[in-house]
Amino acid sequence: MQKTIGNVTLECVKGDITSQADITAIVNAANAQLRSGGGVAGAIHRAAGPELERQCRRLAPIQPGDAVITKGFNLPNKYVIHCLGPVFGVDKPEDQILAKCYNNAITLAEEYKIDSIAFPAISTGIFGYPLDAAAEVALRTVISRISQLDYLRLIRFVLFSDSDLSVYKKIFAQIIP
Ligand code: ADP
């Protein structure tokens, strides 16, 4: 599904974050050491190749809520923005830390004059954040930035399953009727 607010388009799609070839920057649901691993981080490091881990080593460790940017290497994307989401029940307040991830990623994207960005559902896998609550934080945070964007024109949320996509669609419809 797709909605345009001002001159910015928001999209929710089902897919793999490493297969967003039309997007300039993809976001990694990273770990503090910016290493490969399971979930999104594993998929991104496998697709980008070993040079990504080399560039990441110089930037690690990062704190919950932080975002750092690297090249995309073998990915079809020019950049990867690595965000460390909160571990649910551990890094508190979870909603503020998660919002900080989305805000910091958008700020970096604007600094690098990036026109399009794709986010996975940060913290909702291994880090245990309930998807509907995380979706609300993600969408509200992104929407709150729309009126001040100079470069971003397309913001895509990439969900890994039909059920995750339907949760995003439901929250989307509640926030932007
Ligand atoms: P975190 O450690 O921040 O929870 P995960 O990578 O474990 O990050 O999961 C974040 C979300 O991304 C989960 O909803 C998971 O289902 C989803 N996911 C896992 N692999 C991919 C992928 N290749 N593309 C898009 N989303 C993915």
PDB file of C-alpha atoms and ligand atoms in Angstrom:
ATOM      1  CA  MET A   1       0.000   0.000   0.000  1.00  0.00           C
ATOM      2  CA  GLN A   2       1.062   3.561  -0.669  1.00  0.00           C
ATOM      3  CA  LYS A   3       0.187   7.038   0.604  1.00  0.00           C
ATOM      4  CA  THR A   4       1.541  10.379  -0.483  1.00  0.00           C
ATOM      5  CA  ILE A   5       1.749  13.220   2.017  1.00  0.00           C
ATOM      6  CA  GLY A   6       2.938  16.497   0.490  1.00  0.00           C
ATOM      7  CA  ASN A   7       5.724  15.405  -1.852  1.00  0.00           C
ATOM      8  CA  VAL A   8       6.751  12.306   0.111  1.00  0.00           C
ATOM      9  CA  THR A   9       5.428   8.815  -0.635  1.00  0.00           C
ATOM     10  CA  LEU A  10       5.140   6.232   2.149  1.00  0.00           C
ATOM     11  CA  GLU A  11       4.894   2.572   1.174  1.00  0.00           C
ATOM     12  CA  CYS A  12       4.420  -0.727   2.999  1.00  0.00           C
ATOM     13  CA  VAL A  13       5.441  -3.804   1.037  1.00  0.00           C
ATOM     14  CA  LYS A  14       6.149  -7.452   1.704  1.00  0.00           C
ATOM     15  CA  GLY A  15       9.692  -8.379   0.746  1.00  0.00           C
ATOM     16  CA  ASP A  16      13.345  -8.837   1.575  1.00  0.00           C
ATOM     17  CA  ILE A  17      15.283  -5.737   2.609  1.00  0.00           C
ATOM     18  CA  THR A  18      18.232  -6.859   0.432  1.00  0.00           C
ATOM     19  CA  SER A  19      16.067  -6.906  -2.734  1.00  0.00           C
ATOM     20  CA  GLN A  20      15.062  -3.228  -2.872  1.00  0.00           C
ATOM     21  CA  ALA A  21      17.001  -2.359  -6.012  1.00  0.00           C
ATOM     22  CA  ASP A  22      15.199   0.946  -6.676  1.00  0.00           C
ATOM     23  CA  ILE A  23      16.097   2.357  -3.232  1.00  0.00           C
ATOM     24  CA  THR A  24      19.195   4.481  -2.483  1.00  0.00           C
ATOM     25  CA  ALA A  25      19.630   3.535   1.192  1.00  0.00           C
ATOM     26  CA  ILE A  26      18.434   0.466   3.087  1.00  0.00           C
ATOM     27  CA  VAL A  27      18.337   0.352   6.867  1.00  0.00           C
ATOM     28  CA  ASN A  28      19.930  -2.466   8.848  1.00  0.00           C
ATOM     29  CA  ALA A  29      18.412  -3.718  12.117  1.00  0.00           C
ATOM     30  CA  ALA A  30      21.968  -3.939  13.402  1.00  0.00           C
ATOM     31  CA  ASN A  31      23.637  -5.312  16.515  1.00  0.00           C
ATOM     32  CA  ALA A  32      25.930  -3.139  18.668  1.00  0.00           C
ATOM     33  CA  GLN A  33      29.084  -4.558  17.062  1.00  0.00           C
ATOM     34  CA  LEU A  34      27.716  -3.982  13.523  1.00  0.00           C
ATOM     35  CA  ARG A  35      28.502  -7.609  12.739  1.00  0.00           C
ATOM     36  CA  SER A  36      26.656 -10.131  10.630  1.00  0.00           C
ATOM     37  CA  GLY A  37      24.314 -12.525  12.474  1.00  0.00           C
ATOM     38  CA  GLY A  38      20.708 -13.590  12.134  1.00  0.00           C
ATOM     39  CA  GLY A  39      17.725 -11.785  10.640  1.00  0.00           C
ATOM     40  CA  VAL A  40      18.177  -8.529   8.752  1.00  0.00           C
ATOM     41  CA  ALA A  41      21.846  -8.024   9.701  1.00  0.00           C
ATOM     42  CA  GLY A  42      22.803 -11.480   8.429  1.00  0.00           C
ATOM     43  CA  ALA A  43      20.934 -10.993   5.154  1.00  0.00           C
ATOM     44  CA  ILE A  44      22.499  -7.545   4.586  1.00  0.00           C
ATOM     45  CA  HIS A  45      26.064  -8.676   5.352  1.00  0.00           C
ATOM     46  CA  ARG A  46      25.731 -11.766   3.124  1.00  0.00           C
ATOM     47  CA  ALA A  47      24.431  -9.689   0.232  1.00  0.00           C
ATOM     48  CA  ALA A  48      26.887  -6.809   0.698  1.00  0.00           C
ATOM     49  CA  GLY A  49      29.987  -9.001   1.021  1.00  0.00           C
ATOM     50  CA  PRO A  50      32.952  -8.900   3.442  1.00  0.00           C
ATOM     51  CA  GLU A  51      33.899  -5.279   2.730  1.00  0.00           C
ATOM     52  CA  LEU A  52      30.816  -4.154   4.631  1.00  0.00           C
ATOM     53  CA  GLU A  53      32.039  -5.827   7.813  1.00  0.00           C
ATOM     54  CA  ARG A  54      35.428  -4.185   7.315  1.00  0.00           C
ATOM     55  CA  GLN A  55      33.914  -0.704   7.075  1.00  0.00           C
ATOM     56  CA  CYS A  56      31.594  -1.474  10.019  1.00  0.00           C
ATOM     57  CA  ARG A  57      34.474  -2.482  12.283  1.00  0.00           C
ATOM     58  CA  ARG A  58      35.721   1.111  12.351  1.00  0.00           C
ATOM     59  CA  LEU A  59      32.297   2.451  13.379  1.00  0.00           C
ATOM     60  CA  ALA A  60      31.402  -0.096  16.107  1.00  0.00           C
ATOM     61  CA  PRO A  61      30.242  -0.295  18.805  1.00  0.00           C
ATOM     62  CA  ILE A  62      27.063   1.782  18.647  1.00  0.00           C
ATOM     63  CA  GLN A  63      24.476   2.467  21.370  1.00  0.00           C
ATOM     64  CA  PRO A  64      20.714   1.773  21.275  1.00  0.00           C
ATOM     65  CA  GLY A  65      19.045   4.492  19.200  1.00  0.00           C
ATOM     66  CA  ASP A  66      22.206   5.293  17.220  1.00  0.00           C
ATOM     67  CA  ALA A  67      22.503   5.183  13.431  1.00  0.00           C
ATOM     68  CA  VAL A  68      25.657   5.084  11.284  1.00  0.00           C
ATOM     69  CA  ILE A  69      26.044   4.998   7.508  1.00  0.00           C
ATOM     70  CA  THR A  70      28.235   2.864   5.252  1.00  0.00           C
ATOM     71  CA  LYS A  71      28.443   2.085   1.575  1.00  0.00           C
ATOM     72  CA  GLY A  72      26.258  -0.706   0.169  1.00  0.00           C
ATOM     73  CA  PHE A  73      29.127  -2.606  -1.498  1.00  0.00           C
ATOM     74  CA  ASN A  74      27.587  -5.569  -3.423  1.00  0.00           C
ATOM     75  CA  LEU A  75      24.035  -4.578  -2.516  1.00  0.00           C
ATOM     76  CA  PRO A  76      22.002  -2.837  -5.213  1.00  0.00           C
ATOM     77  CA  ASN A  77      21.823   0.174  -2.846  1.00  0.00           C
ATOM     78  CA  LYS A  78      24.361   2.986  -2.565  1.00  0.00           C
ATOM     79  CA  TYR A  79      24.194   3.115   1.243  1.00  0.00           C
ATOM     80  CA  VAL A  80      23.299   1.074   4.317  1.00  0.00           C
ATOM     81  CA  ILE A  81      22.170   2.949   7.426  1.00  0.00           C
ATOM     82  CA  HIS A  82      22.767   0.748  10.469  1.00  0.00           C
ATOM     83  CA  CYS A  83      20.448   1.314  13.435  1.00  0.00           C
ATOM     84  CA  LEU A  84      20.610  -0.358  16.830  1.00  0.00           C
ATOM     85  CA  GLY A  85      17.065  -0.791  18.107  1.00  0.00           C
ATOM     86  CA  PRO A  86      16.141  -1.377  21.756  1.00  0.00           C
ATOM     87  CA  VAL A  87      15.999  -4.903  23.151  1.00  0.00           C
ATOM     88  CA  PHE A  88      12.409  -5.079  24.367  1.00  0.00           C
ATOM     89  CA  GLY A  89      12.250  -5.243  28.179  1.00  0.00           C
ATOM     90  CA  VAL A  90      15.917  -4.243  28.540  1.00  0.00           C
ATOM     91  CA  ASP A  91      16.682  -0.906  26.813  1.00  0.00           C
ATOM     92  CA  LYS A  92      14.147   1.587  28.200  1.00  0.00           C
ATOM     93  CA  PRO A  93      12.090   3.545  27.395  1.00  0.00           C
ATOM     94  CA  GLU A  94      11.747   1.289  24.361  1.00  0.00           C
ATOM     95  CA  ASP A  95       9.438   3.573  22.386  1.00  0.00           C
ATOM     96  CA  GLN A  96      11.749   6.578  22.700  1.00  0.00           C
ATOM     97  CA  ILE A  97      14.834   4.567  21.738  1.00  0.00           C
ATOM     98  CA  LEU A  98      13.036   3.063  18.751  1.00  0.00           C
ATOM     99  CA  ALA A  99      11.832   6.511  17.649  1.00  0.00           C
ATOM    100  CA  LYS A 100      15.427   7.749  17.964  1.00  0.00           C
ATOM    101  CA  CYS A 101      16.525   5.042  15.484  1.00  0.00           C
ATOM    102  CA  TYR A 102      14.039   6.199  12.864  1.00  0.00           C
ATOM    103  CA  ASN A 103      14.829   9.873  13.528  1.00  0.00           C
ATOM    104  CA  ASN A 104      18.600   9.347  13.340  1.00  0.00           C
ATOM    105  CA  ALA A 105      18.269   7.302  10.140  1.00  0.00           C
ATOM    106  CA  ILE A 106      16.201  10.047   8.508  1.00  0.00           C
ATOM    107  CA  THR A 107      18.623  12.746   9.660  1.00  0.00           C
ATOM    108  CA  LEU A 108      21.561  10.809   8.140  1.00  0.00           C
ATOM    109  CA  ALA A 109      19.621  10.250   4.917  1.00  0.00           C
ATOM    110  CA  GLU A 110      18.979  13.972   4.598  1.00  0.00           C
ATOM    111  CA  GLU A 111      22.654  14.777   5.332  1.00  0.00           C
ATOM    112  CA  TYR A 112      23.654  12.479   2.467  1.00  0.00           C
ATOM    113  CA  LYS A 113      20.957  13.925   0.177  1.00  0.00           C
ATOM    114  CA  ILE A 114      19.317  10.501  -0.143  1.00  0.00           C
ATOM    115  CA  ASP A 115      16.041  10.404  -2.090  1.00  0.00           C
ATOM    116  CA  SER A 116      14.719   6.993  -1.036  1.00  0.00           C
ATOM    117  CA  ILE A 117      15.064   4.797   2.053  1.00  0.00           C
ATOM    118  CA  ALA A 118      13.726   1.360   3.024  1.00  0.00           C
ATOM    119  CA  PHE A 119      13.263   0.306   6.642  1.00  0.00           C
ATOM    120  CA  PRO A 120      12.801  -3.203   8.039  1.00  0.00           C
ATOM    121  CA  ALA A 121      10.717  -3.514  11.234  1.00  0.00           C
ATOM    122  CA  ILE A 122      13.611  -2.661  13.588  1.00  0.00           C
ATOM    123  CA  SER A 123      13.664  -4.538  16.954  1.00  0.00           C
ATOM    124  CA  THR A 124      10.689  -6.794  16.098  1.00  0.00           C
ATOM    125  CA  GLY A 125      12.716  -9.970  15.504  1.00  0.00           C
ATOM    126  CA  ILE A 126      15.407 -11.189  17.879  1.00  0.00           C
ATOM    127  CA  PHE A 127      14.975  -8.018  20.007  1.00  0.00           C
ATOM    128  CA  GLY A 128      11.337  -8.958  20.800  1.00  0.00           C
ATOM    129  CA  TYR A 129       9.456  -5.666  20.287  1.00  0.00           C
ATOM    130  CA  PRO A 130       5.736  -6.386  19.641  1.00  0.00           C
ATOM    131  CA  LEU A 131       5.122  -5.638  15.980  1.00  0.00           C
ATOM    132  CA  ASP A 132       1.993  -3.492  16.315  1.00  0.00           C
ATOM    133  CA  ALA A 133       3.588  -1.239  18.943  1.00  0.00           C
ATOM    134  CA  ALA A 134       6.785  -0.967  16.893  1.00  0.00           C
ATOM    135  CA  ALA A 135       4.801  -0.184  13.738  1.00  0.00           C
ATOM    136  CA  GLU A 136       3.050   2.679  15.477  1.00  0.00           C
ATOM    137  CA  VAL A 137       6.353   4.196  16.641  1.00  0.00           C
ATOM    138  CA  ALA A 138       7.888   3.762  13.177  1.00  0.00           C
ATOM    139  CA  LEU A 139       4.995   5.323  11.294  1.00  0.00           C
ATOM    140  CA  ARG A 140       4.378   8.180  13.736  1.00  0.00           C
ATOM    141  CA  THR A 141       8.067   9.087  13.840  1.00  0.00           C
ATOM    142  CA  VAL A 142       8.462   9.071  10.071  1.00  0.00           C
ATOM    143  CA  ILE A 143       5.236  11.023   9.510  1.00  0.00           C
ATOM    144  CA  SER A 144       6.341  13.664  12.029  1.00  0.00           C
ATOM    145  CA  ARG A 145       9.412  14.392   9.886  1.00  0.00           C
ATOM    146  CA  ILE A 146       7.714  14.621   6.493  1.00  0.00           C
ATOM    147  CA  SER A 147       7.093  18.357   6.423  1.00  0.00           C
ATOM    148  CA  GLN A 148      10.819  19.099   7.044  1.00  0.00           C
ATOM    149  CA  LEU A 149      12.348  16.769   4.435  1.00  0.00           C
ATOM    150  CA  ASP A 150      14.457  18.334   1.679  1.00  0.00           C
ATOM    151  CA  TYR A 151      15.716  15.217  -0.130  1.00  0.00           C
ATOM    152  CA  LEU A 152      13.760  12.101   0.863  1.00  0.00           C
ATOM    153  CA  ARG A 153      10.839  11.500  -1.485  1.00  0.00           C
ATOM    154  CA  LEU A 154      10.170   7.784  -0.937  1.00  0.00           C
ATOM    155  CA  ILE A 155      10.079   6.012   2.432  1.00  0.00           C
ATOM    156  CA  ARG A 156       9.366   2.284   2.240  1.00  0.00           C
ATOM    157  CA  PHE A 157       8.645  -0.160   5.060  1.00  0.00           C
ATOM    158  CA  VAL A 158       9.641  -3.690   4.070  1.00  0.00           C
ATOM    159  CA  LEU A 159       7.857  -6.435   6.001  1.00  0.00           C
ATOM    160  CA  PHE A 160       9.002 -10.007   5.893  1.00  0.00           C
ATOM    161  CA  SER A 161       5.607 -11.780   6.026  1.00  0.00           C
ATOM    162  CA  ASP A 162       2.006 -11.267   4.959  1.00  0.00           C
ATOM    163  CA  SER A 163       0.918 -11.107   8.595  1.00  0.00           C
ATOM    164  CA  ASP A 164       3.522  -8.435   9.429  1.00  0.00           C
ATOM    165  CA  LEU A 165       2.423  -6.459   6.360  1.00  0.00           C
ATOM    166  CA  SER A 166      -1.213  -6.607   7.427  1.00  0.00           C
ATOM    167  CA  VAL A 167      -0.302  -5.261  10.896  1.00  0.00           C
ATOM    168  CA  TYR A 168       1.499  -2.310   9.267  1.00  0.00           C
ATOM    169  CA  LYS A 169      -1.451  -1.691   6.948  1.00  0.00           C
ATOM    170  CA  LYS A 170      -3.852  -1.655   9.903  1.00  0.00           C
ATOM    171  CA  ILE A 171      -1.708   0.825  11.900  1.00  0.00           C
ATOM    172  CA  PHE A 172      -1.203   2.937   8.765  1.00  0.00           C
ATOM    173  CA  ALA A 173      -4.962   3.194   8.240  1.00  0.00           C
ATOM    174  CA  GLN A 174      -5.449   4.189  11.898  1.00  0.00           C
ATOM    175  CA  ILE A 175      -2.799   6.914  11.781  1.00  0.00           C
ATOM    176  CA  ILE A 176      -3.632   8.342   8.348  1.00  0.00           C
ATOM    177  CA  PRO A 177      -7.355   7.737   7.820  1.00  0.00           C
TER     178      PRO A 177
HETATM  179  P1  ADP B   1      16.139  -7.053  15.639  1.00  0.00           P
HETATM  180  O1  ADP B   1      17.369  -7.705  16.228  1.00  0.00           O
HETATM  181  O2  ADP B   1      16.259  -5.539  15.558  1.00  0.00           O
HETATM  182  O3  ADP B   1      14.878  -7.528  16.280  1.00  0.00           O
HETATM  183  P2  ADP B   1      15.825  -8.845  13.321  1.00  0.00           P
HETATM  184  O4  ADP B   1      16.699  -8.843  12.127  1.00  0.00           O
HETATM  185  O5  ADP B   1      15.868 -10.028  14.224  1.00  0.00           O
HETATM  186  O6  ADP B   1      16.150  -7.475  14.100  1.00  0.00           O
HETATM  187  O7  ADP B   1      14.303  -8.660  12.866  1.00  0.00           O
HETATM  188  C1  ADP B   1      13.696  -7.440  12.530  1.00  0.00           C
HETATM  189  C2  ADP B   1      12.487  -7.702  11.637  1.00  0.00           C
HETATM  190  O8  ADP B   1      12.940  -7.943  10.316  1.00  0.00           O
HETATM  191  C3  ADP B   1      11.650  -8.918  12.021  1.00  0.00           C
HETATM  192  O9  ADP B   1      10.282  -8.563  11.867  1.00  0.00           O
HETATM  193  C4  ADP B   1      12.041  -9.974  10.991  1.00  0.00           C
HETATM  194  O10 ADP B   1      10.957 -10.837  10.700  1.00  0.00           O
HETATM  195  C5  ADP B   1      12.341  -9.127   9.786  1.00  0.00           C
HETATM  196  N1  ADP B   1      13.307  -9.681   8.808  1.00  0.00           N
HETATM  197  C6  ADP B   1      14.180 -10.705   8.971  1.00  0.00           C
HETATM  198  N2  ADP B   1      14.913 -10.878   7.849  1.00  0.00           N
HETATM  199  C7  ADP B   1      14.504  -9.930   6.958  1.00  0.00           C
HETATM  200  C8  ADP B   1      14.847  -9.586   5.616  1.00  0.00           C
HETATM  201  N3  ADP B   1      15.799 -10.243   4.944  1.00  0.00           N
HETATM  202  N4  ADP B   1      14.193  -8.545   5.022  1.00  0.00           N
HETATM  203  C9  ADP B   1      13.241  -7.848   5.693  1.00  0.00           C
HETATM  204  N5  ADP B   1      12.859  -8.119   6.958  1.00  0.00           N
HETATM  205  C10 ADP B   1      13.474  -9.160   7.577  1.00  0.00           C
END
